[in-house]
JSON list of C-alpha atoms in Angstrom, two decimals:
[
{"chain": "A", "resi": 1, "resn": "MET", "atom": "CA", "xyz": [98.38, 91.83, 96.19]},
{"chain": "A", "resi": 2, "resn": "ASP", "atom": "CA", "xyz": [102.59, 91.62, 96.14]},
{"chain": "A", "resi": 3, "resn": "VAL", "atom": "CA", "xyz": [104.79, 94.41, 94.83]},
{"chain": "A", "resi": 4, "resn": "LYS", "atom": "CA", "xyz": [104.59, 93.44, 91.19]},
{"chain": "A", "resi": 5, "resn": "VAL", "atom": "CA", "xyz": [101.42, 93.58, 90.67]},
{"chain": "A", "resi": 6, "resn": "ALA", "atom": "CA", "xyz": [100.24, 96.94, 93.01]},
{"chain": "A", "resi": 7, "resn": "PHE", "atom": "CA", "xyz": [102.91, 98.81, 91.02]},
{"chain": "A", "resi": 8, "resn": "GLY", "atom": "CA", "xyz": [101.54, 96.85, 87.37]},
{"chain": "A", "resi": 9, "resn": "SER", "atom": "CA", "xyz": [98.76, 98.67, 88.18]},
{"chain": "A", "resi": 10, "resn": "VAL", "atom": "CA", "xyz": [99.54, 101.84, 89.85]},
{"chain": "A", "resi": 11, "resn": "LEU", "atom": "CA", "xyz": [101.11, 102.17, 86.43]},
{"chain": "A", "resi": 12, "resn": "ARG", "atom": "CA", "xyz": [98.60, 100.97, 84.15]},
{"chain": "A", "resi": 13, "resn": "ASP", "atom": "CA", "xyz": [95.85, 104.07, 85.37]},
{"chain": "A", "resi": 14, "resn": "ILE", "atom": "CA", "xyz": [98.84, 106.67, 85.52]},
{"chain": "A", "resi": 15, "resn": "ARG", "atom": "CA", "xyz": [99.36, 105.89, 81.65]},
{"chain": "A", "resi": 16, "resn": "ILE", "atom": "CA", "xyz": [95.74, 105.75, 81.30]},
{"chain": "A", "resi": 17, "resn": "ARG", "atom": "CA", "xyz": [95.18, 109.13, 83.10]},
{"chain": "A", "resi": 18, "resn": "ARG", "atom": "CA", "xyz": [98.07, 110.51, 80.40]},
{"chain": "A", "resi": 19, "resn": "ASN", "atom": "CA", "xyz": [96.21, 109.25, 77.63]},
{"chain": "A", "resi": 20, "resn": "PHE", "atom": "CA", "xyz": [99.37, 107.65, 76.45]},
{"chain": "A", "resi": 21, "resn": "SER", "atom": "CA", "xyz": [99.30, 104.31, 74.85]},
{"chain": "A", "resi": 22, "resn": "GLN", "atom": "CA", "xyz": [101.95, 101.19, 75.77]},
{"chain": "A", "resi": 23, "resn": "GLU", "atom": "CA", "xyz": [103.63, 101.72, 72.56]},
{"chain": "A", "resi": 24, "resn": "GLN", "atom": "CA", "xyz": [104.07, 105.44, 73.55]},
{"chain": "A", "resi": 25, "resn": "MET", "atom": "CA", "xyz": [105.26, 104.51, 77.13]},
{"chain": "A", "resi": 26, "resn": "ALA", "atom": "CA", "xyz": [107.48, 102.13, 75.45]},
{"chain": "A", "resi": 27, "resn": "LEU", "atom": "CA", "xyz": [108.84, 104.64, 72.88]},
{"chain": "A", "resi": 28, "resn": "GLU", "atom": "CA", "xyz": [109.68, 107.30, 75.18]},
{"chain": "A", "resi": 29, "resn": "CYS", "atom": "CA", "xyz": [111.17, 105.22, 77.74]},
{"chain": "A", "resi": 30, "resn": "ASP", "atom": "CA", "xyz": [113.25, 102.78, 75.16]},
{"chain": "A", "resi": 31, "resn": "LEU", "atom": "CA", "xyz": [111.02, 100.01, 76.50]},
{"chain": "A", "resi": 32, "resn": "ASP", "atom": "CA", "xyz": [109.34, 97.27, 74.12]},
{"chain": "A", "resi": 33, "resn": "ARG", "atom": "CA", "xyz": [105.73, 97.66, 74.31]},
{"chain": "A", "resi": 34, "resn": "THR", "atom": "CA", "xyz": [105.83, 93.75, 75.50]},
{"chain": "A", "resi": 35, "resn": "TYR", "atom": "CA", "xyz": [107.84, 94.70, 78.53]},
{"chain": "A", "resi": 36, "resn": "ILE", "atom": "CA", "xyz": [105.40, 97.99, 79.65]},
{"chain": "A", "resi": 37, "resn": "SER", "atom": "CA", "xyz": [102.37, 94.82, 78.98]},
{"chain": "A", "resi": 38, "resn": "LEU", "atom": "CA", "xyz": [104.34, 92.45, 81.57]},
{"chain": "A", "resi": 39, "resn": "LEU", "atom": "CA", "xyz": [104.87, 95.24, 84.31]},
{"chain": "A", "resi": 40, "resn": "GLU", "atom": "CA", "xyz": [101.08, 95.97, 84.06]},
{"chain": "A", "resi": 41, "resn": "ARG", "atom": "CA", "xyz": [99.94, 92.83, 84.33]},
{"chain": "A", "resi": 42, "resn": "GLY", "atom": "CA", "xyz": [102.66, 92.25, 87.29]},
{"chain": "A", "resi": 43, "resn": "LYS", "atom": "CA", "xyz": [104.63, 89.73, 85.31]},
{"chain": "A", "resi": 44, "resn": "ARG", "atom": "CA", "xyz": [107.82, 91.36, 85.58]},
{"chain": "A", "resi": 45, "resn": "GLN", "atom": "CA", "xyz": [109.27, 93.20, 88.30]},
{"chain": "A", "resi": 46, "resn": "PRO", "atom": "CA", "xyz": [110.29, 97.07, 87.32]},
{"chain": "A", "resi": 47, "resn": "THR", "atom": "CA", "xyz": [114.16, 97.86, 88.92]},
{"chain": "A", "resi": 48, "resn": "LEU", "atom": "CA", "xyz": [115.01, 100.92, 90.33]},
{"chain": "A", "resi": 49, "resn": "SER", "atom": "CA", "xyz": [116.17, 102.71, 87.53]},
{"chain": "A", "resi": 50, "resn": "THR", "atom": "CA", "xyz": [112.99, 101.47, 85.45]},
{"chain": "A", "resi": 51, "resn": "VAL", "atom": "CA", "xyz": [110.64, 102.82, 87.56]},
{"chain": "A", "resi": 52, "resn": "PHE", "atom": "CA", "xyz": [112.60, 106.71, 87.50]},
{"chain": "A", "resi": 53, "resn": "ARG", "atom": "CA", "xyz": [112.89, 105.84, 83.75]},
{"chain": "A", "resi": 54, "resn": "LEU", "atom": "CA", "xyz": [108.96, 105.88, 83.69]},
{"chain": "A", "resi": 55, "resn": "ALA", "atom": "CA", "xyz": [108.21, 108.86, 86.58]},
{"chain": "A", "resi": 56, "resn": "ALA", "atom": "CA", "xyz": [110.29, 110.63, 83.53]},
{"chain": "A", "resi": 57, "resn": "VAL", "atom": "CA", "xyz": [107.81, 110.05, 80.89]},
{"chain": "A", "resi": 58, "resn": "LEU", "atom": "CA", "xyz": [104.77, 110.19, 82.95]},
{"chain": "A", "resi": 59, "resn": "ASP", "atom": "CA", "xyz": [106.05, 113.21, 84.78]},
{"chain": "A", "resi": 60, "resn": "VAL", "atom": "CA", "xyz": [105.08, 112.45, 87.75]},
{"chain": "A", "resi": 61, "resn": "PRO", "atom": "CA", "xyz": [107.85, 111.76, 90.60]},
{"chain": "A", "resi": 62, "resn": "ALA", "atom": "CA", "xyz": [109.28, 107.76, 91.19]},
{"chain": "A", "resi": 63, "resn": "SER", "atom": "CA", "xyz": [108.16, 108.45, 94.90]},
{"chain": "A", "resi": 64, "resn": "GLU", "atom": "CA", "xyz": [104.70, 109.60, 94.38]},
{"chain": "A", "resi": 65, "resn": "MET", "atom": "CA", "xyz": [103.97, 105.81, 92.26]},
{"chain": "A", "resi": 66, "resn": "ILE", "atom": "CA", "xyz": [105.65, 103.95, 95.53]},
{"chain": "A", "resi": 67, "resn": "ASP", "atom": "CA", "xyz": [103.50, 105.67, 97.80]},
{"chain": "A", "resi": 68, "resn": "GLU", "atom": "CA", "xyz": [100.53, 104.82, 95.32]},
{"chain": "A", "resi": 69, "resn": "THR", "atom": "CA", "xyz": [101.79, 101.26, 95.36]},
{"chain": "A", "resi": 70, "resn": "GLN", "atom": "CA", "xyz": [102.54, 100.85, 98.76]},
{"chain": "A", "resi": 71, "resn": "LYS", "atom": "CA", "xyz": [99.20, 101.86, 99.62]},
{"chain": "A", "resi": 72, "resn": "ARG", "atom": "CA", "xyz": [97.90, 99.14, 96.91]},
{"chain": "A", "resi": 73, "resn": "LEU", "atom": "CA", "xyz": [99.69, 96.73, 98.82]},
{"chain": "A", "resi": 74, "resn": "LEU", "atom": "CA", "xyz": [98.67, 97.70, 101.72]},
{"chain": "A", "resi": 75, "resn": "GLY", "atom": "CA", "xyz": [94.65, 98.51, 100.82]},
{"chain": "B", "resi": 1, "resn": "MET", "atom": "CA", "xyz": [124.91, 111.14, 89.59]},
{"chain": "B", "resi": 2, "resn": "ASP", "atom": "CA", "xyz": [123.39, 107.73, 88.87]},
{"chain": "B", "resi": 3, "resn": "VAL", "atom": "CA", "xyz": [119.98, 106.75, 89.82]},
{"chain": "B", "resi": 4, "resn": "LYS", "atom": "CA", "xyz": [122.03, 103.44, 91.54]},
{"chain": "B", "resi": 5, "resn": "VAL", "atom": "CA", "xyz": [124.71, 105.56, 93.40]},
{"chain": "B", "resi": 6, "resn": "ALA", "atom": "CA", "xyz": [121.85, 107.52, 94.66]},
{"chain": "B", "resi": 7, "resn": "PHE", "atom": "CA", "xyz": [120.00, 105.10, 96.34]},
{"chain": "B", "resi": 8, "resn": "GLY", "atom": "CA", "xyz": [122.90, 103.62, 97.66]},
{"chain": "B", "resi": 9, "resn": "SER", "atom": "CA", "xyz": [123.92, 106.53, 99.42]},
{"chain": "B", "resi": 10, "resn": "VAL", "atom": "CA", "xyz": [120.58, 106.91, 100.55]},
{"chain": "B", "resi": 11, "resn": "LEU", "atom": "CA", "xyz": [120.19, 103.21, 102.07]},
{"chain": "B", "resi": 12, "resn": "ARG", "atom": "CA", "xyz": [123.45, 103.48, 103.76]},
{"chain": "B", "resi": 13, "resn": "ASP", "atom": "CA", "xyz": [122.27, 106.89, 105.47]},
{"chain": "B", "resi": 14, "resn": "ILE", "atom": "CA", "xyz": [119.30, 105.83, 107.28]},
{"chain": "B", "resi": 15, "resn": "ARG", "atom": "CA", "xyz": [121.26, 102.47, 107.51]},
{"chain": "B", "resi": 16, "resn": "ILE", "atom": "CA", "xyz": [123.72, 104.33, 109.81]},
{"chain": "B", "resi": 17, "resn": "ARG", "atom": "CA", "xyz": [121.15, 106.79, 111.26]},
{"chain": "B", "resi": 18, "resn": "ARG", "atom": "CA", "xyz": [119.08, 103.79, 112.28]},
{"chain": "B", "resi": 19, "resn": "ASN", "atom": "CA", "xyz": [122.55, 101.62, 113.90]},
{"chain": "B", "resi": 20, "resn": "PHE", "atom": "CA", "xyz": [121.50, 98.67, 111.47]},
{"chain": "B", "resi": 21, "resn": "SER", "atom": "CA", "xyz": [125.37, 96.83, 110.95]},
{"chain": "B", "resi": 22, "resn": "GLN", "atom": "CA", "xyz": [125.69, 95.66, 107.30]},
{"chain": "B", "resi": 23, "resn": "GLU", "atom": "CA", "xyz": [125.41, 92.43, 108.38]},
{"chain": "B", "resi": 24, "resn": "GLN", "atom": "CA", "xyz": [122.10, 93.17, 109.95]},
{"chain": "B", "resi": 25, "resn": "MET", "atom": "CA", "xyz": [120.36, 94.10, 107.28]},
{"chain": "B", "resi": 26, "resn": "ALA", "atom": "CA", "xyz": [121.95, 91.86, 105.47]},
{"chain": "B", "resi": 27, "resn": "LEU", "atom": "CA", "xyz": [119.42, 88.99, 108.16]},
{"chain": "B", "resi": 28, "resn": "GLU", "atom": "CA", "xyz": [116.40, 91.14, 108.51]},
{"chain": "B", "resi": 29, "resn": "CYS", "atom": "CA", "xyz": [115.89, 91.54, 104.61]},
{"chain": "B", "resi": 30, "resn": "ASP", "atom": "CA", "xyz": [117.40, 87.56, 103.85]},
{"chain": "B", "resi": 31, "resn": "LEU", "atom": "CA", "xyz": [120.30, 89.22, 101.66]},
{"chain": "B", "resi": 32, "resn": "ASP", "atom": "CA", "xyz": [123.73, 89.11, 101.73]},
{"chain": "B", "resi": 33, "resn": "ARG", "atom": "CA", "xyz": [125.97, 91.04, 103.60]},
{"chain": "B", "resi": 34, "resn": "THR", "atom": "CA", "xyz": [127.77, 91.35, 100.04]},
{"chain": "B", "resi": 35, "resn": "TYR", "atom": "CA", "xyz": [124.98, 92.10, 98.40]},
{"chain": "B", "resi": 36, "resn": "ILE", "atom": "CA", "xyz": [123.61, 95.37, 100.66]},
{"chain": "B", "resi": 37, "resn": "SER", "atom": "CA", "xyz": [127.20, 96.15, 100.30]},
{"chain": "B", "resi": 38, "resn": "LEU", "atom": "CA", "xyz": [126.96, 96.09, 96.86]},
{"chain": "B", "resi": 39, "resn": "LEU", "atom": "CA", "xyz": [124.22, 98.18, 96.93]},
{"chain": "B", "resi": 40, "resn": "GLU", "atom": "CA", "xyz": [125.45, 101.57, 99.35]},
{"chain": "B", "resi": 41, "resn": "ARG", "atom": "CA", "xyz": [127.75, 101.50, 96.62]},
{"chain": "B", "resi": 42, "resn": "GLY", "atom": "CA", "xyz": [126.07, 101.76, 93.80]},
{"chain": "B", "resi": 43, "resn": "LYS", "atom": "CA", "xyz": [127.20, 98.69, 92.18]},
{"chain": "B", "resi": 44, "resn": "ARG", "atom": "CA", "xyz": [123.70, 97.22, 92.12]},
{"chain": "B", "resi": 45, "resn": "GLN", "atom": "CA", "xyz": [120.66, 97.92, 91.52]},
{"chain": "B", "resi": 46, "resn": "PRO", "atom": "CA", "xyz": [117.83, 96.77, 93.67]},
{"chain": "B", "resi": 47, "resn": "THR", "atom": "CA", "xyz": [114.11, 95.59, 92.19]},
{"chain": "B", "resi": 48, "resn": "LEU", "atom": "CA", "xyz": [111.16, 97.45, 93.37]},
{"chain": "B", "resi": 49, "resn": "SER", "atom": "CA", "xyz": [110.84, 94.34, 95.68]},
{"chain": "B", "resi": 50, "resn": "THR", "atom": "CA", "xyz": [113.93, 94.95, 97.53]},
{"chain": "B", "resi": 51, "resn": "VAL", "atom": "CA", "xyz": [113.41, 98.31, 98.32]},
{"chain": "B", "resi": 52, "resn": "PHE", "atom": "CA", "xyz": [110.39, 97.59, 99.67]},
{"chain": "B", "resi": 53, "resn": "ARG", "atom": "CA", "xyz": [112.41, 95.33, 101.72]},
{"chain": "B", "resi": 54, "resn": "LEU", "atom": "CA", "xyz": [115.07, 97.45, 102.43]},
{"chain": "B", "resi": 55, "resn": "ALA", "atom": "CA", "xyz": [112.26, 99.90, 103.74]},
{"chain": "B", "resi": 56, "resn": "ALA", "atom": "CA", "xyz": [110.60, 97.75, 106.32]},
{"chain": "B", "resi": 57, "resn": "VAL", "atom": "CA", "xyz": [113.88, 96.57, 107.78]},
{"chain": "B", "resi": 58, "resn": "LEU", "atom": "CA", "xyz": [114.58, 100.03, 108.19]},
{"chain": "B", "resi": 59, "resn": "ASP", "atom": "CA", "xyz": [110.96, 100.78, 109.09]},
{"chain": "B", "resi": 60, "resn": "VAL", "atom": "CA", "xyz": [110.78, 104.20, 106.03]},
{"chain": "B", "resi": 61, "resn": "PRO", "atom": "CA", "xyz": [108.79, 104.56, 103.94]},
{"chain": "B", "resi": 62, "resn": "ALA", "atom": "CA", "xyz": [109.71, 103.05, 100.84]},
{"chain": "B", "resi": 63, "resn": "SER", "atom": "CA", "xyz": [108.06, 106.42, 98.84]},
{"chain": "B", "resi": 64, "resn": "GLU", "atom": "CA", "xyz": [110.93, 108.34, 100.98]},
{"chain": "B", "resi": 65, "resn": "MET", "atom": "CA", "xyz": [113.24, 106.62, 100.59]},
{"chain": "B", "resi": 66, "resn": "ILE", "atom": "CA", "xyz": [112.70, 107.06, 96.43]},
{"chain": "B", "resi": 67, "resn": "ASP", "atom": "CA", "xyz": [111.71, 110.72, 97.35]},
{"chain": "B", "resi": 68, "resn": "GLU", "atom": "CA", "xyz": [115.51, 111.12, 99.12]},
{"chain": "B", "resi": 69, "resn": "THR", "atom": "CA", "xyz": [116.82, 109.35, 96.17]},
{"chain": "B", "resi": 70, "resn": "GLN", "atom": "CA", "xyz": [115.35, 111.58, 93.90]},
{"chain": "B", "resi": 71, "resn": "LYS", "atom": "CA", "xyz": [116.34, 114.80, 95.32]},
{"chain": "B", "resi": 72, "resn": "ARG", "atom": "CA", "xyz": [119.92, 113.36, 95.78]},
{"chain": "B", "resi": 73, "resn": "LEU", "atom": "CA", "xyz": [119.88, 112.85, 91.54]},
{"chain": "B", "resi": 74, "resn": "LEU", "atom": "CA", "xyz": [119.10, 116.38, 91.11]},
{"chain": "B", "resi": 75, "resn": "GLY", "atom": "CA", "xyz": [121.15, 117.90, 93.87]}
]
C-alpha cells in the first residue's frame, strides 16, 4: 500500500464516522467533490495544506490522520 | 504563519538536530538540495509522500513532524 492509498482510506473512514458526505466535505474544504473522491481512492496525493484543511473540517488533529496513515502503511 | 513556513521550520530544526546537511538530506531523500532549501524556507509545500520520505530519513514519525507543525501554526 502506498501513501496515497493509505491516506485515502483514512480520510474516507473518518468522513463516514463524522457522517459527512463527499459533497459536504468538498463544500466545507472549498475543494471539488471529484477531488475528494480521487483522494479517497488514492488516485491523488494531497499537499500538506490540504491535509490540514481536511483535518480541520473533520475536527481531528492532522497528526492523528498521519499517524493512522502510517499505521496502515506498515500494517 | 502558514503551513509551509511552519513545516519548513520543523524540517530545518530536526535536520540540524540530526547533524544532517541539506546535501545529505537531498541525497538520502532523492530530492534536489535546492528543493530542501525551498521547503525549509517555506517557499514550497511538500506532498504527503515527501513528508513521509523526509521523516523516514530523519528517523522521526511523520505524525511527529505534523504535530510539531500544528503547534507552530497555532503558537
